[in-house]
Amino acid sequence: MAMKTAAFQKCINPGCGAQFDCTESIFKCPRCGDLLDIQYNWDEIAVPKKLAEFGRRWANRDKPPDFSGVWRFRELLDFCPDEHKITIGEGQTILQQNRPIAQHLGMKPDRLFLQYEGLNPSGSFKDNGMTAAFSHAKMVGAKSCACASTGNTSASVALYAQSCGLKCTVFIGSGRIAFGKLSQAMDYGAQTIQIQGDFDDCMKQVQDVCVELGLYLLNSLNPFRLEGQKTIMFRIIEALGWQTPDWIVVPGGNLGNSSAFGKAFAELKQLGLIDRIPRMAIINATGADTLTDLVNNRKLAWNGGQVDQKIIDDYYADLTARHFSPHTCASAIEISRPVNLKKCLRAIDVCKGIVRAVTDEEICDAKALIGKFGLGCEPASAATVAGLKHLLAEGIIAKEERVACVLTGHPLKDPNVTVNYHKDRQGQFSNPPLSAPNDLQEIIKLIR
Ligand code: F0G
């Protein structure tokens, strides 16, 4: 089935570089097993000369593809003919300038921006990727799909599958998923299979299941998904009056976002649409810090695509030998074998990236701060502000630099972590409910 688009799939391993048509659903290079990228013949695409030209699409927001915060930028992810594009109104998100948190962190008050991706239809950034991947699924005629998930992917996949008529199976680890997310997968009608294992186990199983049964895979191994996630950066730039910030701060789990953001900036620079690439900080939880350990301690680097595979293999062999299973209250990023590791190394190279890990206590305090002064977020998202605090203290980020933290998920995704933090007075921002007898005077005494 040949279909004329200016896009093709290409293996990221420069020693291989195999190319494939976008009509193939392969998700890994069939020759060498490495990750695939979507690449474009840019001279065949009518890309606007200036990013600001995309802003004109706001005037057509009665048309679904122009309303979509992803497809509004469609020339920058031009792999799918219009008739296959799926949208449910994703990407209507807010970049909030947050002065109180900036001040709390000792930054100049107008320099901190929070990108609220929790405002997407399924409540997380995943919808940016799913609109793109489901469009590809439609383009190749997929009827049935699957994903492994720490929760948000399953919620988003279930919602998109239901809205475009695909059968859907989601795999989740046992006891590792926040209830808000599990409730969504069930409510949107996905078949939910809980595997006795963690996310990394689910991720391995789902790949085999997809090959065995010919299901369409929706994890971020799917390069079409990452094309959609690039638009989070386009919207940040849009909200800053088409300027790039100095820093992007993003949580690191399976490393799809960081990979997509690096690719977005490399392409914008190549196209002459930006003149400066922001730096990127990727924040792990200390209980799931594979990237931090590999990059900071074992000096793993992109190295022009010649990634030292032995460092990775030895690291994973050691995790296996120790029966290591990651642990963090930020269950969304409780991942120890991130599938997009190599693409993330490339993004670190492109964006002069830096990697840090933050503790669960730091995550919970940062989450409460974002709730107290902002629109709130789920724990994994708050790793960004916790990481920013470290990087300011280290002097790596200066207090006058413009920083955009990507808040990846909605606060209602994981109410348990929030309630426990406040009720049990776990941190400096805990705000537990007071208890009062059913008596007017006693109640009044409690009101501050
Ligand atoms: N933040 C949230 C809220 C997430 O749900 C995830 C990933 C991440 C950050 C990490 O992003 O993988 O691009 O580095 N959640 C996946 C899931 C793994 O299954 O929902 P990443």
Short mmCIF file of C-alpha atoms in Angstrom, two decimals, residues 144-440:
data_model
loop_
_atom_site.label_atom_id
_atom_site.label_comp_id
_atom_site.label_asym_id
_atom_site.label_seq_id
_atom_site.Cartn_x
_atom_site.Cartn_y
_atom_site.Cartn_z
CA SER A 144 -6.80 -3.66 17.29
CA CYS A 145 -4.18 -2.03 19.51
CA ALA A 146 -2.30 -2.47 22.77
CA CYS A 147 0.06 -0.73 25.19
CA ALA A 148 1.89 -1.28 28.45
CA SER A 149 1.44 1.50 30.94
CA THR A 150 2.12 3.03 34.31
CA GLY A 151 -1.37 4.50 33.84
CA ASN A 152 -1.54 7.55 31.63
CA THR A 153 -0.73 5.80 28.39
CA SER A 154 -3.48 3.28 29.08
CA ALA A 155 -6.00 6.06 29.83
CA SER A 156 -5.11 7.92 26.66
CA VAL A 157 -4.97 4.82 24.46
CA ALA A 158 -8.32 3.64 25.81
CA LEU A 159 -9.91 7.01 25.04
CA TYR A 160 -8.55 7.31 21.51
CA ALA A 161 -9.27 3.65 20.71
CA GLN A 162 -12.87 4.07 21.82
CA SER A 163 -13.28 7.28 19.84
CA CYS A 164 -11.98 5.83 16.59
CA GLY A 165 -13.33 2.32 16.88
CA LEU A 166 -10.25 0.19 17.57
CA LYS A 167 -10.24 -2.75 19.95
CA CYS A 168 -7.88 -2.05 22.80
CA THR A 169 -5.92 -4.03 25.39
CA VAL A 170 -3.81 -2.37 28.05
CA PHE A 171 -1.19 -4.02 30.27
CA ILE A 172 -0.48 -2.66 33.72
CA GLY A 173 1.78 -3.86 36.53
CA SER A 174 0.35 -5.15 39.79
CA GLY A 175 -0.35 -2.51 42.42
CA ARG A 176 1.64 0.07 40.46
CA ILE A 177 -1.04 2.25 38.96
CA ALA A 178 -2.76 5.33 40.36
CA PHE A 179 -6.50 4.86 40.71
CA GLY A 180 -7.47 7.86 38.61
CA LYS A 181 -5.70 6.30 35.65
CA LEU A 182 -6.98 2.76 36.16
CA SER A 183 -10.52 4.10 36.45
CA GLN A 184 -10.15 5.78 33.06
CA ALA A 185 -8.97 2.67 31.22
CA MET A 186 -11.92 0.70 32.62
CA ASP A 187 -14.42 3.48 31.98
CA TYR A 188 -13.30 3.99 28.36
CA GLY A 189 -13.88 0.29 27.77
CA ALA A 190 -10.35 -1.05 27.32
CA GLN A 191 -9.60 -4.66 28.13
CA THR A 192 -7.24 -4.23 31.08
CA ILE A 193 -4.74 -6.95 31.93
CA GLN A 194 -2.84 -6.66 35.18
CA ILE A 195 0.46 -8.54 34.94
CA GLN A 196 2.23 -9.79 38.06
CA GLY A 197 5.28 -7.64 37.51
CA ASP A 198 6.33 -4.04 37.06
CA PHE A 199 6.12 -1.69 34.07
CA ASP A 200 9.32 -3.01 32.54
CA ASP A 201 7.84 -6.53 32.58
CA CYS A 202 4.64 -5.22 30.94
CA MET A 203 6.66 -3.37 28.31
CA LYS A 204 8.45 -6.56 27.34
CA GLN A 205 5.26 -8.63 27.23
CA VAL A 206 3.31 -6.12 25.16
CA GLN A 207 5.94 -6.07 22.43
CA ASP A 208 5.77 -9.86 22.10
CA VAL A 209 1.96 -9.86 22.22
CA CYS A 210 1.80 -7.21 19.47
CA VAL A 211 4.12 -9.21 17.22
CA GLU A 212 2.31 -12.48 17.94
CA LEU A 213 -1.21 -11.15 17.38
CA GLY A 214 -0.49 -8.33 14.92
CA LEU A 215 -1.74 -5.63 17.30
CA TYR A 216 -0.85 -1.98 16.78
CA LEU A 217 1.60 -0.89 19.54
CA LEU A 218 1.02 2.48 21.21
CA ASN A 219 3.95 2.83 23.57
CA SER A 220 6.47 5.55 22.86
CA LEU A 221 8.58 3.02 20.96
CA ASN A 222 6.08 4.00 18.28
CA PRO A 223 7.87 6.86 16.48
CA PHE A 224 4.63 8.40 15.22
CA ARG A 225 3.58 9.06 18.81
CA LEU A 226 6.70 11.09 19.44
CA GLU A 227 5.91 13.27 16.41
CA GLY A 228 2.74 14.40 18.19
CA GLN A 229 4.62 15.05 21.43
CA LYS A 230 6.93 17.50 19.62
CA THR A 231 4.03 19.96 19.55
CA ILE A 232 4.25 20.52 23.32
CA MET A 233 7.41 22.47 22.54
CA PHE A 234 5.73 24.33 19.65
CA ARG A 235 2.98 25.47 22.00
CA ILE A 236 5.46 26.63 24.65
CA ILE A 237 7.24 28.69 21.99
CA GLU A 238 3.87 29.99 20.77
CA ALA A 239 2.84 31.03 24.28
CA LEU A 240 6.14 32.91 24.69
CA GLY A 241 5.37 35.02 21.62
CA TRP A 242 7.28 32.61 19.34
CA GLN A 243 10.43 32.77 21.42
CA THR A 244 12.28 29.83 22.92
CA PRO A 245 12.82 29.67 26.69
CA ASP A 246 16.33 29.14 28.08
CA TRP A 247 15.46 25.82 29.70
CA ILE A 248 12.91 23.05 29.34
CA VAL A 249 12.51 20.85 32.42
CA VAL A 250 10.81 17.49 31.92
CA PRO A 251 10.27 14.35 34.01
CA GLY A 252 12.10 11.28 32.72
CA GLY A 253 10.34 7.89 32.65
CA ASN A 254 10.34 5.94 29.41
CA LEU A 255 12.07 9.02 27.92
CA GLY A 256 9.61 9.60 25.07
CA ASN A 257 9.02 13.27 25.87
CA SER A 258 12.65 14.24 26.23
CA SER A 259 13.39 12.41 22.96
CA ALA A 260 10.54 14.12 21.14
CA PHE A 261 11.49 17.56 22.48
CA GLY A 262 15.09 17.19 21.35
CA LYS A 263 13.92 16.16 17.89
CA ALA A 264 11.51 19.10 17.75
CA PHE A 265 14.26 21.60 18.49
CA ALA A 266 16.74 20.00 16.10
CA GLU A 267 14.16 20.20 13.31
CA LEU A 268 13.09 23.77 14.08
CA LYS A 269 16.73 24.83 14.02
CA GLN A 270 17.39 22.95 10.78
CA LEU A 271 14.38 24.65 9.20
CA GLY A 272 15.55 28.08 10.36
CA LEU A 273 12.38 28.52 12.46
CA ILE A 274 14.33 29.14 15.67
CA ASP A 275 17.84 30.51 16.03
CA ARG A 276 18.63 29.04 19.44
CA ILE A 277 17.99 25.64 21.00
CA PRO A 278 17.01 25.71 24.68
CA ARG A 279 18.81 23.54 27.17
CA MET A 280 16.93 20.62 28.64
CA ALA A 281 16.91 19.16 32.15
CA ILE A 282 15.52 15.65 32.54
CA ILE A 283 14.46 14.69 36.04
CA ASN A 284 14.26 11.13 37.36
CA ALA A 285 13.01 9.94 40.72
CA THR A 286 15.88 8.58 42.85
CA GLY A 287 14.09 5.20 43.04
CA ALA A 288 14.04 4.92 39.23
CA ASP A 289 17.19 6.70 38.15
CA THR A 290 18.64 4.61 35.32
CA LEU A 291 19.20 7.64 33.08
CA THR A 292 20.87 9.66 35.85
CA ASP A 293 23.17 6.82 36.76
CA LEU A 294 24.09 5.98 33.17
CA VAL A 295 24.71 9.57 32.08
CA ASN A 296 26.22 11.12 35.20
CA ASN A 297 28.13 8.20 36.68
CA ARG A 298 28.86 5.88 33.77
CA LYS A 299 29.33 8.64 31.19
CA LEU A 300 26.95 7.14 28.64
CA ALA A 301 26.55 9.57 25.74
CA TRP A 302 25.11 9.80 22.22
CA ASN A 303 28.60 10.06 20.75
CA GLY A 304 27.40 10.76 17.20
CA GLY A 305 25.14 7.71 17.35
CA GLN A 306 27.94 5.35 18.45
CA VAL A 307 26.33 4.65 21.82
CA ASP A 308 28.36 2.27 23.98
CA GLN A 309 25.86 -0.60 24.16
CA LYS A 310 28.06 -2.54 26.59
CA ILE A 311 27.55 0.08 29.30
CA ILE A 312 23.77 -0.34 28.92
CA ASP A 313 23.88 -4.14 28.74
CA ASP A 314 26.09 -4.39 31.83
CA TYR A 315 23.82 -1.99 33.71
CA TYR A 316 20.68 -3.96 32.90
CA ALA A 317 22.42 -7.27 33.67
CA ASP A 318 23.25 -5.90 37.10
CA LEU A 319 19.63 -4.79 37.65
CA THR A 320 18.50 -8.31 36.75
CA ALA A 321 21.11 -9.96 38.99
CA ARG A 322 19.95 -7.79 41.90
CA HIS A 323 16.26 -8.44 41.13
CA PHE A 324 15.97 -4.68 41.10
CA SER A 325 12.51 -3.21 40.79
CA PRO A 326 12.17 0.59 40.72
CA HIS A 327 10.24 2.34 43.51
CA THR A 328 8.86 5.85 43.67
CA CYS A 329 5.61 7.52 44.69
CA ALA A 330 5.72 9.08 41.21
CA SER A 331 4.38 5.83 39.76
CA ALA A 332 4.23 7.30 36.23
CA ILE A 333 8.02 7.33 36.06
CA GLU A 334 8.66 4.12 38.00
CA ILE A 335 10.67 2.66 35.11
CA SER A 336 14.16 1.19 35.14
CA ARG A 337 14.64 0.17 31.48
CA PRO A 338 13.53 3.21 29.50
CA VAL A 339 12.85 2.18 25.91
CA ASN A 340 13.78 5.53 24.39
CA LEU A 341 17.14 5.73 26.14
CA LYS A 342 19.19 6.19 22.97
CA LYS A 343 16.91 8.84 21.50
CA CYS A 344 17.08 10.63 24.83
CA LEU A 345 20.89 10.58 24.67
CA ARG A 346 20.57 12.23 21.26
CA ALA A 347 18.23 14.87 22.74
CA ILE A 348 20.75 15.51 25.53
CA ASP A 349 23.35 16.05 22.82
CA VAL A 350 21.11 18.43 20.84
CA CYS A 351 19.97 20.44 23.88
CA LYS A 352 23.14 20.35 26.00
CA GLY A 353 20.95 18.40 28.36
CA ILE A 354 21.47 17.62 31.98
CA VAL A 355 20.04 14.87 34.16
CA ARG A 356 19.19 14.84 37.86
CA ALA A 357 17.27 12.65 40.29
CA VAL A 358 15.01 13.89 43.09
CA THR A 359 13.66 12.07 46.14
CA ASP A 360 10.01 11.25 46.76
CA GLU A 361 9.97 13.81 49.58
CA GLU A 362 11.18 16.50 47.21
CA ILE A 363 8.60 15.43 44.63
CA CYS A 364 5.75 15.60 47.16
CA ASP A 365 6.79 19.02 48.47
CA ALA A 366 7.09 20.37 44.93
CA LYS A 367 3.71 18.90 44.05
CA ALA A 368 2.11 20.61 47.03
CA LEU A 369 3.78 23.89 46.04
CA ILE A 370 2.38 23.58 42.51
CA GLY A 371 -1.03 22.85 44.01
CA LYS A 372 -0.86 25.76 46.46
CA PHE A 373 0.19 28.33 43.88
CA GLY A 374 -0.71 26.81 40.53
CA LEU A 375 -3.23 24.49 38.91
CA GLY A 376 -1.77 21.34 40.45
CA CYS A 377 -0.28 18.24 38.88
CA GLU A 378 0.43 14.59 39.55
CA PRO A 379 3.61 13.47 41.36
CA ALA A 380 5.76 12.65 38.28
CA SER A 381 5.13 16.13 36.89
CA ALA A 382 6.29 17.77 40.11
CA ALA A 383 9.72 16.16 39.69
CA THR A 384 10.37 19.08 37.32
CA VAL A 385 10.04 21.79 39.96
CA ALA A 386 11.94 19.65 42.48
CA GLY A 387 14.72 19.23 39.91
CA LEU A 388 14.70 22.92 39.06
CA LYS A 389 15.33 23.67 42.74
CA HIS A 390 18.46 21.49 42.62
CA LEU A 391 19.72 23.08 39.42
CA LEU A 392 19.22 26.60 40.78
CA ALA A 393 21.10 25.67 43.96
CA GLU A 394 23.93 24.20 41.89
CA GLY A 395 24.07 27.39 39.81
CA ILE A 396 23.47 25.46 36.60
CA ILE A 397 20.24 27.34 35.95
CA ALA A 398 20.56 31.06 36.67
CA LYS A 399 17.75 32.87 38.45
CA GLU A 400 17.17 35.19 35.50
CA GLU A 401 16.88 32.42 32.91
CA ARG A 402 13.47 31.64 31.44
CA VAL A 403 12.45 28.14 32.45
CA ALA A 404 9.47 26.08 31.24
CA CYS A 405 8.58 23.04 33.37
CA VAL A 406 6.36 20.51 31.63
CA LEU A 407 3.62 19.41 34.03
CA THR A 408 2.70 16.16 32.36
CA GLY A 409 -0.41 15.02 34.25
CA HIS A 410 -3.51 16.30 36.05
CA PRO A 411 -3.68 16.49 39.90
CA LEU A 412 -6.72 14.18 40.03
CA LYS A 413 -4.79 11.33 38.44
CA ASP A 414 -3.33 10.28 41.76
CA PRO A 415 -5.33 11.59 44.71
CA ASN A 416 -3.87 9.00 47.10
CA VAL A 417 -0.40 10.55 47.08
CA THR A 418 -1.94 13.98 47.61
CA VAL A 419 -4.23 12.97 50.47
CA ASN A 420 -1.48 11.02 52.25
CA TYR A 421 0.90 13.97 52.00
CA HIS A 422 -1.58 16.39 53.52
CA LYS A 423 -3.32 14.12 56.01
CA ASP A 424 -0.19 12.63 57.48
CA ARG A 425 1.61 16.00 57.64
CA GLN A 426 4.43 14.59 55.57
CA GLY A 427 5.94 17.87 54.41
CA GLN A 428 6.25 21.62 54.80
CA PHE A 429 3.10 22.32 52.75
CA SER A 430 0.85 19.72 54.37
CA ASN A 431 -2.64 21.09 54.86
CA PRO A 432 -4.63 18.43 56.75
CA PRO A 433 -8.37 18.71 57.32
CA LEU A 434 -9.32 19.80 60.86
CA SER A 435 -11.98 17.94 62.73
CA ALA A 436 -14.72 19.75 64.61
CA PRO A 437 -17.66 18.77 66.78
CA ASN A 438 -21.08 19.54 65.33
CA ASP A 439 -21.21 22.85 67.25
CA LEU A 440 -21.24 26.36 65.81
#
